[in-house]
Amino acid sequence: GTYPLPEAQLDRFMFHIVIDHPPEDEEFEVVRTTTAILDPKFERPVSGADLIAFQRLVRRVPVAEPVMRYALSLVRASRPKSPTAPDQIKKWAAFGASVRAAQYLVLGAKTRAVLAGRFAPGIDDVRAVAPLVLRHRIVTNFYAESDRVSSDAIVAHVLERVPAPASGM
């Protein structure tokens, strides 16, 4: 579409990935390869069954309770009406993340762990996917706009303020 989505619809997307323009050499390569005749040779296409199998694999990955609680703590701290929200979040956020964000933090962390060849996610995995999961779920208010504070800055603030569990998973 060509219009902004309402918050309830944005919440359905797992990630909001910001992609900058590539370096000039890479951009040149894109132009060169996409304006010529190509005959790609796929070694092994990914099927729908492959995708479903990977989704099932990710859901079977165990998550330690402290890691899951940390993901939930990040989400709860993003809500301006939450008692655990840092003062700046209460000042800058109109709305924070929903429970769906906590689900996606855990699923994203599991996926990151599997892709790295690990059997379970840790705190670092949750922290790595947090900007992707949270940036479009935290709605800024007038104060944030007047202070030129973006949702990415709010996510960074939450990550700075919410302590990781002592176990250091």
Coordinates of N, CA, C and O in Angstrom, one line a residue:
G1 N 0.8 -1.2 0.0 CA 0.0 0.0 0.0 C 0.9 1.3 0.0 O 2.1 1.2 0.1
T2 N 0.2 2.4 -0.2 CA 0.9 3.6 -0.2 C 0.5 4.5 1.0 O 0.8 5.7 1.0
Y3 N -0.1 3.9 2.0 CA -0.5 4.7 3.2 C 0.0 4.0 4.4 O 0.2 2.8 4.4
P4 N 0.2 4.7 5.5 CA 0.7 4.1 6.7 C -0.4 3.2 7.3 O -1.6 3.5 7.2
L5 N 0.1 2.0 7.8 CA -0.8 1.1 8.4 C -1.1 1.5 9.9 O -0.3 2.1 10.6
P6 N -2.3 1.2 10.4 CA -2.7 1.5 11.8 C -1.8 0.6 12.7 O -1.3 -0.5 12.2
E7 N -1.7 1.0 13.9 CA -0.8 0.2 14.9 C -1.2 -1.2 15.0 O -0.4 -2.1 15.1
A8 N -2.5 -1.5 15.0 CA -3.0 -2.9 15.1 C -2.6 -3.7 14.0 O -2.3 -4.9 14.1
Q9 N -2.5 -3.2 12.8 CA -2.0 -3.9 11.6 C -0.4 -4.0 11.6 O 0.1 -5.1 11.3
L10 N 0.2 -3.0 12.1 CA 1.7 -3.1 12.1 C 2.1 -4.2 13.1 O 3.2 -4.8 12.9
D11 N 1.4 -4.4 14.2 CA 1.7 -5.3 15.2 C 1.7 -6.8 14.6 O 2.3 -7.7 15.2
R12 N 1.1 -7.0 13.5 CA 1.1 -8.3 12.9 C 2.4 -8.7 12.2 O 2.6 -9.9 11.9
F13 N 3.2 -7.7 11.9 CA 4.5 -8.0 11.2 C 5.5 -8.3 12.3 O 5.6 -7.6 13.3
M14 N 6.2 -9.4 12.1 CA 7.2 -9.8 13.1 C 8.4 -8.8 13.2 O 8.7 -8.4 14.3
F15 N 9.0 -8.4 12.1 CA 10.1 -7.5 12.1 C 9.8 -6.3 11.3 O 9.0 -6.3 10.3
H16 N 10.5 -5.2 11.6 CA 10.6 -4.0 10.8 C 12.0 -3.8 10.5 O 12.8 -3.3 11.4
I17 N 12.5 -4.1 9.4 CA 13.9 -4.1 9.0 C 14.1 -2.8 8.2 O 13.4 -2.5 7.2
V18 N 15.1 -2.0 8.6 CA 15.5 -0.8 7.9 C 16.7 -1.2 7.1 O 17.7 -1.6 7.6
I19 N 16.6 -1.0 5.8 CA 17.7 -1.3 4.9 C 18.2 0.0 4.2 O 17.4 0.7 3.5
D20 N 19.4 0.3 4.5 CA 20.0 1.5 3.8 C 20.5 1.2 2.4 O 20.5 0.0 2.0
H21 N 20.8 2.2 1.6 CA 21.3 1.9 0.3 C 22.6 1.3 0.4 O 23.4 1.5 1.3
P22 N 22.9 0.4 -0.5 CA 24.2 -0.4 -0.5 C 25.4 0.6 -0.9 O 25.1 1.6 -1.5
P23 N 26.6 0.2 -0.6 CA 27.8 0.9 -1.1 C 27.7 1.0 -2.6 O 27.1 0.2 -3.3
E24 N 28.4 2.0 -3.1 CA 28.4 2.2 -4.6 C 28.7 1.0 -5.4 O 28.1 0.7 -6.4
D25 N 29.8 0.3 -5.0 CA 30.2 -0.9 -5.8 C 29.1 -2.0 -5.8 O 28.9 -2.6 -6.8
E26 N 28.4 -2.2 -4.7 CA 27.4 -3.2 -4.6 C 26.2 -2.7 -5.4 O 25.5 -3.5 -6.1
E27 N 25.9 -1.4 -5.3 CA 24.8 -0.9 -6.1 C 25.0 -1.0 -7.6 O 24.2 -1.3 -8.4
F28 N 26.3 -0.8 -8.0 CA 26.7 -0.9 -9.4 C 26.5 -2.4 -9.8 O 25.9 -2.7 -10.9
E29 N 26.8 -3.3 -9.0 CA 26.7 -4.8 -9.3 C 25.2 -5.1 -9.5 O 24.8 -5.9 -10.3
V30 N 24.3 -4.5 -8.6 CA 22.9 -4.7 -8.7 C 22.4 -4.3 -10.1 O 21.7 -4.9 -10.8
V31 N 22.8 -3.0 -10.5 CA 22.4 -2.5 -11.8 C 22.9 -3.4 -12.9 O 22.2 -3.7 -13.8
R32 N 24.2 -3.7 -12.8 CA 24.8 -4.5 -13.9 C 24.1 -5.9 -14.1 O 23.7 -6.3 -15.2
T33 N 23.8 -6.6 -12.9 CA 23.3 -7.9 -13.1 C 21.8 -7.9 -13.4 O 21.3 -8.9 -13.9
T34 N 21.1 -6.9 -13.0 CA 19.6 -6.9 -13.2 C 19.2 -6.2 -14.6 O 18.0 -6.1 -14.9
T35 N 20.2 -5.8 -15.3 CA 19.9 -5.2 -16.6 C 20.5 -6.0 -17.8 O 20.6 -5.6 -18.9
A36 N 20.9 -7.3 -17.4 CA 21.5 -8.2 -18.4 C 20.7 -9.5 -18.5 O 19.8 -9.7 -17.6
I37 N 20.9 -10.3 -19.4 CA 20.2 -11.6 -19.5 C 20.9 -12.5 -18.5 O 22.1 -12.7 -18.5
L38 N 20.1 -13.1 -17.6 CA 20.6 -14.0 -16.6 C 19.9 -15.4 -16.8 O 18.8 -15.5 -17.3
D39 N 20.7 -16.4 -16.6 CA 20.2 -17.8 -16.6 C 20.6 -18.4 -15.3 O 21.5 -19.2 -15.2
P40 N 19.8 -18.1 -14.2 CA 20.2 -18.6 -12.9 C 20.1 -20.1 -12.8 O 19.2 -20.7 -13.4
K41 N 21.0 -20.7 -12.1 CA 21.0 -22.2 -11.8 C 20.8 -22.4 -10.3 O 21.7 -22.1 -9.5
F42 N 19.6 -22.8 -9.9 CA 19.4 -23.0 -8.5 C 19.9 -24.4 -8.1 O 19.5 -25.4 -8.8
E43 N 20.6 -24.5 -7.0 CA 21.1 -25.8 -6.5 C 20.0 -26.5 -5.9 O 19.8 -27.7 -6.1
R44 N 19.2 -25.8 -5.1 CA 18.1 -26.5 -4.4 C 17.0 -25.4 -4.0 O 17.3 -24.7 -3.1
P45 N 15.9 -25.4 -4.7 CA 14.9 -24.4 -4.3 C 14.3 -24.8 -2.9 O 14.2 -25.9 -2.6
V46 N 13.9 -23.7 -2.2 CA 13.2 -24.0 -0.9 C 11.7 -24.1 -1.2 O 11.1 -23.3 -1.8
S47 N 11.2 -25.2 -0.7 CA 9.8 -25.5 -0.9 C 9.0 -25.0 0.3 O 9.5 -24.7 1.3
G48 N 7.7 -25.0 0.1 CA 6.8 -24.7 1.2 C 6.9 -25.6 2.3 O 6.9 -25.2 3.5
A49 N 7.1 -26.9 2.0 CA 7.3 -27.9 3.1 C 8.6 -27.6 3.8 O 8.7 -27.8 5.1
D50 N 9.7 -27.1 3.1 CA 10.9 -26.8 3.8 C 10.7 -25.6 4.8 O 11.2 -25.7 6.0
L51 N 9.9 -24.6 4.4 CA 9.6 -23.5 5.3 C 8.8 -24.0 6.5 O 9.1 -23.6 7.7
I52 N 7.8 -24.8 6.3 CA 7.0 -25.3 7.4 C 7.9 -26.2 8.4 O 7.8 -26.0 9.6
A53 N 8.8 -27.0 7.8 CA 9.7 -27.8 8.7 C 10.6 -26.9 9.5 O 10.8 -27.1 10.7
F54 N 11.1 -25.8 8.9 CA 11.9 -24.9 9.7 C 11.1 -24.2 10.8 O 11.6 -24.0 11.9
Q55 N 9.9 -23.8 10.5 CA 9.1 -23.2 11.5 C 8.9 -24.1 12.7 O 8.9 -23.7 13.8
R56 N 8.6 -25.4 12.4 CA 8.4 -26.4 13.4 C 9.7 -26.6 14.2 O 9.6 -26.7 15.4
L57 N 10.8 -26.6 13.5 CA 12.1 -26.8 14.2 C 12.3 -25.6 15.2 O 12.7 -25.9 16.4
V58 N 12.1 -24.4 14.8 CA 12.3 -23.2 15.6 C 11.4 -23.3 16.9 O 11.8 -23.0 18.0
R59 N 10.1 -23.7 16.7 CA 9.2 -23.8 17.8 C 9.6 -24.9 18.8 O 9.2 -24.9 19.9
R60 N 10.4 -25.9 18.3 CA 10.8 -27.0 19.3 C 12.0 -26.6 20.0 O 12.4 -27.3 21.0
V61 N 12.7 -25.5 19.7 CA 13.9 -25.1 20.4 C 13.5 -24.6 21.8 O 12.6 -23.8 22.0
P62 N 14.2 -25.2 22.8 CA 13.9 -24.8 24.2 C 14.4 -23.4 24.5 O 15.4 -23.0 24.0
V63 N 13.7 -22.8 25.4 CA 14.1 -21.4 25.9 C 14.1 -21.5 27.4 O 13.1 -21.8 28.0
A64 N 15.2 -21.0 28.0 CA 15.3 -21.0 29.4 C 14.3 -19.9 30.0 O 14.1 -18.9 29.3
E65 N 13.8 -20.2 31.1 CA 12.8 -19.2 31.7 C 13.4 -17.8 31.8 O 12.7 -16.9 31.5
P66 N 14.6 -17.7 32.3 CA 15.1 -16.3 32.4 C 15.2 -15.5 31.1 O 15.0 -14.3 31.1
V67 N 15.5 -16.2 30.0 CA 15.5 -15.6 28.7 C 14.1 -15.2 28.3 O 13.9 -14.0 27.8
M68 N 13.1 -16.0 28.5 CA 11.8 -15.7 28.2 C 11.3 -14.5 29.0 O 10.6 -13.6 28.5
R69 N 11.6 -14.6 30.3 CA 11.2 -13.5 31.2 C 11.9 -12.1 30.8 O 11.3 -11.1 30.9
Y70 N 13.1 -12.2 30.4 CA 13.8 -11.0 29.9 C 13.1 -10.4 28.7 O 12.9 -9.2 28.6
A71 N 12.7 -11.2 27.7 CA 11.9 -10.8 26.6 C 10.6 -10.1 27.0 O 10.3 -9.0 26.6
L72 N 9.9 -10.7 28.0 CA 8.7 -10.1 28.5 C 9.0 -8.8 29.2 O 8.2 -7.8 29.1
S73 N 10.1 -8.7 30.0 CA 10.5 -7.5 30.7 C 10.7 -6.3 29.7 O 10.3 -5.2 30.0
L74 N 11.3 -6.6 28.6 CA 11.6 -5.6 27.6 C 10.2 -5.0 27.1 O 10.1 -3.8 27.0
V75 N 9.3 -5.9 26.8 CA 8.0 -5.5 26.2 C 7.3 -4.7 27.3 O 6.7 -3.6 27.0
R76 N 7.2 -5.2 28.5 CA 6.5 -4.5 29.5 C 7.1 -3.1 29.8 O 6.4 -2.2 30.1
A77 N 8.4 -3.0 29.8 CA 9.1 -1.7 30.0 C 8.8 -0.7 28.9 O 9.0 0.5 29.1
S78 N 8.4 -1.2 27.7 CA 8.1 -0.3 26.6 C 6.7 0.4 26.7 O 6.4 1.3 25.9
R79 N 5.9 0.0 27.7 CA 4.6 0.5 27.8 C 4.6 1.7 28.8 O 4.9 1.5 30.0
P80 N 4.2 2.8 28.3 CA 4.3 4.0 29.2 C 3.5 3.9 30.5 O 3.8 4.6 31.5
K81 N 2.4 3.1 30.5 CA 1.6 3.0 31.7 C 2.1 1.9 32.7 O 1.5 1.7 33.7
S82 N 3.1 1.2 32.3 CA 3.6 0.1 33.1 C 4.4 0.6 34.2 O 5.2 1.6 34.1
P83 N 4.3 0.0 35.4 CA 5.1 0.5 36.6 C 6.6 0.2 36.3 O 7.4 0.9 37.0
T84 N 6.9 -0.7 35.4 CA 8.4 -1.0 35.2 C 8.9 -0.1 34.0 O 10.1 -0.2 33.8
A85 N 8.1 0.7 33.5 CA 8.6 1.6 32.4 C 9.6 2.7 32.9 O 9.2 3.3 33.9
P86 N 10.7 2.8 32.3 CA 11.6 3.9 32.7 C 10.9 5.3 32.5 O 10.0 5.4 31.6
D87 N 11.3 6.3 33.2 CA 10.7 7.6 33.1 C 10.7 8.2 31.7 O 9.7 8.8 31.3
Q88 N 11.8 8.0 31.0 CA 11.8 8.5 29.6 C 10.8 7.8 28.7 O 10.3 8.4 27.8
I89 N 10.5 6.6 28.9 CA 9.5 5.8 28.1 C 8.1 6.4 28.5 O 7.3 6.7 27.6
K90 N 7.9 6.7 29.7 CA 6.6 7.3 30.1 C 6.5 8.7 29.5 O 5.3 9.1 29.2
K91 N 7.6 9.4 29.3 CA 7.5 10.7 28.6 C 7.4 10.6 27.1 O 6.6 11.4 26.5
W92 N 8.0 9.6 26.5 CA 8.1 9.6 25.0 C 7.2 8.7 24.3 O 6.9 8.9 23.1
A93 N 6.7 7.7 24.9 CA 5.8 6.7 24.2 C 4.4 6.9 24.5 O 3.9 7.1 25.6
A94 N 3.6 6.9 23.3 CA 2.2 6.9 23.5 C 1.6 5.5 23.7 O 0.7 5.4 24.5
F95 N 2.2 4.6 23.0 CA 1.8 3.2 23.2 C 3.1 2.3 23.2 O 4.0 2.6 22.4
G96 N 3.1 1.2 23.9 CA 4.2 0.3 23.9 C 3.8 -1.0 23.2 O 2.8 -1.1 22.5
A97 N 4.7 -1.9 23.3 CA 4.5 -3.2 22.6 C 3.5 -4.1 23.3 O 3.3 -4.0 24.5
S98 N 2.9 -5.0 22.5 CA 1.9 -5.9 23.0 C 2.6 -7.3 23.3 O 3.7 -7.5 23.1
V99 N 1.7 -8.2 23.8 CA 2.2 -9.5 24.1 C 2.8 -10.2 22.8 O 3.7 -11.0 22.9
R100 N 2.2 -9.8 21.7 CA 2.7 -10.4 20.4 C 4.2 -10.1 20.2 O 5.0 -10.9 19.7
A101 N 4.6 -8.9 20.7 CA 6.1 -8.6 20.6 C 6.9 -9.5 21.4 O 8.0 -9.9 21.0
A102 N 6.4 -9.9 22.6 CA 7.2 -10.8 23.4 C 7.3 -12.2 22.7 O 8.3 -12.8 22.7
Q103 N 6.2 -12.6 22.1 CA 6.2 -13.9 21.3 C 7.3 -13.8 20.2 O 8.0 -14.7 20.0
Y104 N 7.3 -12.7 19.5 CA 8.2 -12.5 18.4 C 9.6 -12.4 18.9 O 10.6 -12.8 18.2
L105 N 9.9 -11.7 20.0 CA 11.2 -11.7 20.6 C 11.8 -13.1 20.8 O 12.9 -13.4 20.5
V106 N 10.9 -13.9 21.4 CA 11.3 -15.3 21.7 C 11.5 -16.1 20.4 O 12.6 -16.8 20.2
L107 N 10.6 -16.0 19.5 CA 10.8 -16.7 18.2 C 12.0 -16.2 17.4 O 12.7 -17.0 16.8
G108 N 12.2 -14.9 17.4 CA 13.3 -14.4 16.7 C 14.6 -14.8 17.3 O 15.6 -15.1 16.6
A109 N 14.7 -14.8 18.7 CA 15.9 -15.3 19.4 C 16.1 -16.7 19.1 O 17.3 -17.2 18.9
K110 N 15.1 -17.6 19.1 CA 15.2 -19.0 18.8 C 15.8 -19.2 17.4 O 16.7 -19.9 17.1
T111 N 15.3 -18.4 16.4 CA 15.7 -18.5 15.0 C 17.2 -18.1 14.9 O 18.0 -18.8 14.2
R112 N 17.5 -17.0 15.6 CA 18.9 -16.6 15.5 C 19.9 -17.6 16.1 O 20.9 -17.9 15.6
A113 N 19.4 -18.2 17.2 CA 20.3 -19.3 17.8 C 20.5 -20.5 16.8 O 21.6 -21.0 16.6
V114 N 19.4 -20.9 16.2 CA 19.4 -22.0 15.3 C 20.3 -21.7 14.1 O 21.2 -22.5 13.7
L115 N 20.2 -20.5 13.6 CA 21.0 -20.1 12.4 C 22.5 -20.0 12.8 O 23.4 -20.2 11.9
A116 N 22.8 -19.8 14.1 CA 24.2 -19.7 14.5 C 24.7 -21.1 15.0 O 25.8 -21.2 15.4
G117 N 23.8 -22.1 14.8 CA 24.2 -23.5 15.2 C 24.1 -23.8 16.7 O 24.8 -24.7 17.2
R118 N 23.4 -23.0 17.4 CA 23.2 -23.2 18.8 C 21.9 -23.9 19.1 O 20.9 -23.7 18.3
F119 N 21.8 -24.6 20.2 CA 20.6 -25.3 20.6 C 19.5 -24.6 21.3 O 18.4 -25.0 21.4
A120 N 19.9 -23.4 21.8 CA 19.0 -22.6 22.6 C 19.4 -21.1 22.5 O 20.6 -20.8 22.5
P121 N 18.4 -20.2 22.6 CA 18.8 -18.8 22.6 C 19.2 -18.3 23.9 O 18.8 -18.8 25.0
G122 N 20.0 -17.2 23.9 CA 20.4 -16.5 25.1 C 19.9 -15.1 25.1 O 19.2 -14.6 24.2
I123 N 20.3 -14.4 26.1 CA 19.9 -12.9 26.3 C 20.4 -12.1 25.1 O 19.7 -11.3 24.6
D124 N 21.6 -12.4 24.6 CA 22.1 -11.7 23.4 C 21.3 -11.9 22.2 O 21.2 -10.9 21.4
D125 N 20.7 -13.0 22.0 CA 19.8 -13.2 20.9 C 18.5 -12.4 21.0 O 18.1 -11.8 20.0
V126 N 18.0 -12.3 22.2 CA 16.8 -11.4 22.4 C 17.2 -10.0 22.1 O 16.5 -9.2 21.4
R127 N 18.3 -9.5 22.7 CA 18.8 -8.1 22.5 C 19.0 -7.8 21.0 O 18.7 -6.7 20.5
A128 N 19.5 -8.8 20.3 CA 19.8 -8.6 18.8 C 18.6 -8.4 18.0 O 18.6 -7.6 17.1
V129 N 17.5 -9.1 18.3 CA 16.3 -9.0 17.5 C 15.3 -7.9 18.0 O 14.4 -7.5 17.4
A130 N 15.6 -7.4 19.2 CA 14.7 -6.4 19.8 C 14.4 -5.2 19.0 O 13.3 -4.8 18.8
P131 N 15.4 -4.6 18.4 CA 15.1 -3.4 17.5 C 14.2 -3.8 16.3 O 13.3 -3.0 16.0
L132 N 14.4 -4.9 15.7 CA 13.6 -5.4 14.6 C 12.2 -5.7 15.0 O 11.2 -5.4 14.3
V133 N 12.0 -6.2 16.2 CA 10.7 -6.6 16.7 C 9.9 -5.4 17.3 O 8.7 -5.3 17.1
L134 N 10.6 -4.5 18.0 CA 10.0 -3.4 18.7 C 9.8 -2.1 18.0 O 8.9 -1.3 18.4
R135 N 10.6 -1.8 17.0 CA 10.7 -0.4 16.5 C 9.3 0.0 15.9 O 9.0 1.2 16.0
H136 N 8.5 -0.9 15.4 CA 7.2 -0.5 14.8 C 6.1 -0.7 15.8 O 4.9 -0.5 15.5
R137 N 6.4 -1.2 17.0 CA 5.4 -1.4 18.0 C 5.3 -0.4 19.1 O 4.4 -0.3 19.9
I138 N 6.3 0.5 19.1 CA 6.4 1.6 20.1 C 6.0 2.8 19.3 O 6.7 3.3 18.4
V139 N 4.9 3.4 19.7 CA 4.3 4.6 19.0 C 4.8 5.8 19.9 O 4.5 5.9 21.1
T140 N 5.5 6.7 19.2 CA 6.0 7.9 19.9 C 4.8 8.9 20.1 O 3.9 8.9 19.3
N141 N 5.0 9.8 21.0 CA 4.0 10.9 21.2 C 4.6 12.3 20.9 O 5.8 12.3 20.3
F142 N 3.9 13.3 21.2 CA 4.3 14.7 20.9 C 5.7 15.0 21.5 O 6.5 15.6 20.9
Y143 N 5.9 14.6 22.7 CA 7.1 14.9 23.4 C 8.3 14.3 22.7 O 9.4 14.9 22.6
A144 N 8.2 13.0 22.3 CA 9.3 12.4 21.6 C 9.5 13.1 20.3 O 10.7 13.3 19.9
E145 N 8.5 13.5 19.6 CA 8.7 14.2 18.3 C 9.4 15.5 18.5 O 10.3 15.9 17.8
S146 N 8.9 16.3 19.6 CA 9.5 17.6 19.8 C 11.0 17.4 20.3 O 11.8 18.3 20.1
D147 N 11.3 16.3 21.0 CA 12.7 16.0 21.4 C 13.5 15.3 20.3 O 14.7 15.0 20.6
R148 N 12.8 15.1 19.2 CA 13.5 14.3 18.1 C 14.0 12.9 18.5 O 15.1 12.5 18.2
V149 N 13.1 12.3 19.2 CA 13.4 10.9 19.7 C 12.6 9.9 18.9 O 11.4 10.0 18.8
S150 N 13.3 9.0 18.2 CA 12.6 8.0 17.4 C 12.3 6.8 18.2 O 12.7 6.6 19.3
S151 N 11.5 5.9 17.5 CA 11.2 4.7 18.2 C 12.4 3.8 18.4 O 12.5 3.1 19.4
D152 N 13.4 3.9 17.4 CA 14.6 3.2 17.6 C 15.4 3.7 18.9 O 16.0 2.9 19.6
A153 N 15.4 5.0 19.1 CA 16.0 5.5 20.3 C 15.3 5.0 21.6 O 16.0 4.7 22.6
I154 N 14.0 4.9 21.5 CA 13.2 4.4 22.6 C 13.6 2.9 22.9 O 13.8 2.5 24.0
V155 N 13.7 2.1 21.8 CA 14.1 0.7 22.0 C 15.5 0.7 22.6 O 15.7 -0.1 23.6
A156 N 16.4 1.5 22.1 CA 17.7 1.5 22.7 C 17.7 1.9 24.2 O 18.4 1.3 25.0
H157 N 16.8 2.8 24.5 CA 16.7 3.2 25.9 C 16.2 2.1 26.8 O 16.7 1.8 27.9
V158 N 15.2 1.3 26.3 CA 14.6 0.2 27.0 C 15.7 -0.9 27.2 O 15.9 -1.4 28.3
L159 N 16.5 -1.1 26.1 CA 17.6 -2.1 26.3 C 18.6 -1.7 27.3 O 19.2 -2.5 27.9
E160 N 18.9 -0.4 27.4 CA 19.9 0.1 28.4 C 19.3 0.0 29.8 O 20.1 -0.3 30.7
R161 N 18.0 0.2 30.0 CA 17.5 0.3 31.3 C 17.0 -1.0 31.9 O 16.9 -1.2 33.1
V162 N 16.6 -2.0 31.1 CA 16.1 -3.3 31.6 C 17.2 -4.2 31.9 O 18.0 -4.6 30.9
P163 N 17.4 -4.6 33.1 CA 18.6 -5.4 33.4 C 18.4 -6.9 32.9 O 17.3 -7.4 33.0
A164 N 19.4 -7.4 32.4 CA 19.4 -8.8 32.0 C 19.5 -9.7 33.3 O 19.9 -9.3 34.3
P165 N 18.9 -10.9 33.2 CA 18.9 -11.8 34.4 C 20.4 -12.0 34.8 O 21.3 -12.1 34.0
A166 N 20.5 -12.3 36.1 CA 21.9 -12.5 36.7 C 22.5 -13.7 36.2 O 23.8 -13.8 36.1
S167 N 21.8 -14.7 35.7 CA 22.4 -15.9 35.2 C 23.2 -15.7 33.9 O 24.0 -16.5 33.6
G168 N 23.0 -14.6 33.2 CA 23.8 -14.2 32.0 C 23.6 -15.2 30.9 O 24.5 -15.4 30.1
M169 N 22.5 -15.8 30.7 CA 22.2 -16.8 29.7 C 22.4 -16.2 28.3 O 22.2 -15.1 27.9

